[in-house]
Short mmCIF file of C-alpha atoms in Angstrom, two decimals:
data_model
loop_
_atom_site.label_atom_id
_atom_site.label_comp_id
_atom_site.label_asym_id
_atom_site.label_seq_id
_atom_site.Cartn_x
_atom_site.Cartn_y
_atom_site.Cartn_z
CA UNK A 3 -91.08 -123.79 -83.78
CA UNK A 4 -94.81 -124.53 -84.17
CA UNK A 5 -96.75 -125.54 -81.37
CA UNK A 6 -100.18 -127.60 -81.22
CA UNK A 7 -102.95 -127.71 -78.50
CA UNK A 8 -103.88 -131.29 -78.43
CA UNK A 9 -107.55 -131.14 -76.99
CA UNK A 10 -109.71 -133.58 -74.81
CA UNK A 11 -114.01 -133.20 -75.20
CA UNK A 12 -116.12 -133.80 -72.36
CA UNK A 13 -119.57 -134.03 -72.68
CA UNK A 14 -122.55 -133.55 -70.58
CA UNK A 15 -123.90 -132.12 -67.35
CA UNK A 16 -120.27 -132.81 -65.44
CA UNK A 17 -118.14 -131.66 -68.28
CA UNK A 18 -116.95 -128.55 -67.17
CA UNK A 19 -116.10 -130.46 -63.96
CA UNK A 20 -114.15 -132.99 -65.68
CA UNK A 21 -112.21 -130.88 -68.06
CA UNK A 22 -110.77 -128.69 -64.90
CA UNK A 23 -109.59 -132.07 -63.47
CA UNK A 24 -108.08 -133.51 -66.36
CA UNK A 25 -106.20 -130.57 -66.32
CA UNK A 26 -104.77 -131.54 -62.75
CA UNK A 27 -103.49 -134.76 -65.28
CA UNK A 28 -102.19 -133.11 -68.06
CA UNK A 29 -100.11 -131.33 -65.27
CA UNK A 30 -98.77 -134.33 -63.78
CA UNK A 31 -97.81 -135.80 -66.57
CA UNK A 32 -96.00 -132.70 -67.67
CA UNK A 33 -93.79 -132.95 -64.14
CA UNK A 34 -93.25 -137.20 -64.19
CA UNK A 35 -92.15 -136.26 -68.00
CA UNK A 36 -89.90 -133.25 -67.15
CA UNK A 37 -91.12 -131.03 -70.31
CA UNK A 38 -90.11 -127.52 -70.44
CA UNK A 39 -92.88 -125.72 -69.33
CA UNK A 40 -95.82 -125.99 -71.52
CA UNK A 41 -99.18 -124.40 -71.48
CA UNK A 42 -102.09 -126.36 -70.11
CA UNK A 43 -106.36 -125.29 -69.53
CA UNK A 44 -109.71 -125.97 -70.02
CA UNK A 45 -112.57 -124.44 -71.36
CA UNK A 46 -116.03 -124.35 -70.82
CA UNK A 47 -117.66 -124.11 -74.34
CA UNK A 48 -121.58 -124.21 -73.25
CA UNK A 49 -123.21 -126.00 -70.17
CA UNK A 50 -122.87 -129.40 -71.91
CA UNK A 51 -119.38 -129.80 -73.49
CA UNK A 52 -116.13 -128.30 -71.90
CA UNK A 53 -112.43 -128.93 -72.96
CA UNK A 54 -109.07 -129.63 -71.62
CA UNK A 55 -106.19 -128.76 -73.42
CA UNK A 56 -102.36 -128.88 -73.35
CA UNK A 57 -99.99 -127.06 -75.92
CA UNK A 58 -96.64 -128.75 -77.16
CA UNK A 59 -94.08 -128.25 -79.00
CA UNK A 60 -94.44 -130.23 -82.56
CA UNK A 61 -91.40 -131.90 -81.15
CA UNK A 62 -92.72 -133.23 -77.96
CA UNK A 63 -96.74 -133.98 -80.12
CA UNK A 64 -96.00 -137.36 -81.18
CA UNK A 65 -94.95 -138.61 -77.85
CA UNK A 66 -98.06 -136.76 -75.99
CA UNK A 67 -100.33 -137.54 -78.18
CA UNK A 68 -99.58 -141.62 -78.53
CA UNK A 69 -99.32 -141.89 -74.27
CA UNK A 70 -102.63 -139.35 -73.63
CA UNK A 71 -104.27 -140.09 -76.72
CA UNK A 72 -105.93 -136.56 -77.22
CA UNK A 73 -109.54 -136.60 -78.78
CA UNK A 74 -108.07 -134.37 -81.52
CA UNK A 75 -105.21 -131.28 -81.97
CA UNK A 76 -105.07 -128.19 -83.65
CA UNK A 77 -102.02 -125.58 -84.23
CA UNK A 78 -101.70 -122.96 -81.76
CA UNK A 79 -101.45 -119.57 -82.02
#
């Protein structure tokens, strides 16, 4: 089954900050949801833009993606 990495940007001098606590989210929402498990991170691209990311199942995307409204998604590999 083909999985995507739905991906939130943060910007600026606090983005690695906020990308390792949006992480604590994406977590939390994967327990109050009961997924399988699913893999979850972030990033730190360069000092001013980080990412947080969280990799589902194409059959779990749609429903992810329209309640945490990822900045954008790619397919993971």
């Amino acid at each position: 089954m083909r999985q995507i990495k739905l991906i939130w940007d943060f910007r600026g001098e606090t983005a690695a900050k906020t990308a390792k606590h949006h992480e604590i989210h994406l977590k939390e929402y994967i327990d109050i949801e009961k997924f399988p498990v699913i893999i979850t991170g972030f990033e730190i691209k360069n000092e001013m833009h980080a990412i947080a990311f969280m990799v589902v199942s194409d059959d779990n995307m749609i429903q992810v993606r329209d309640a945490l409204k990822p900045h954008r998604g790619e397919i993971y590999q």
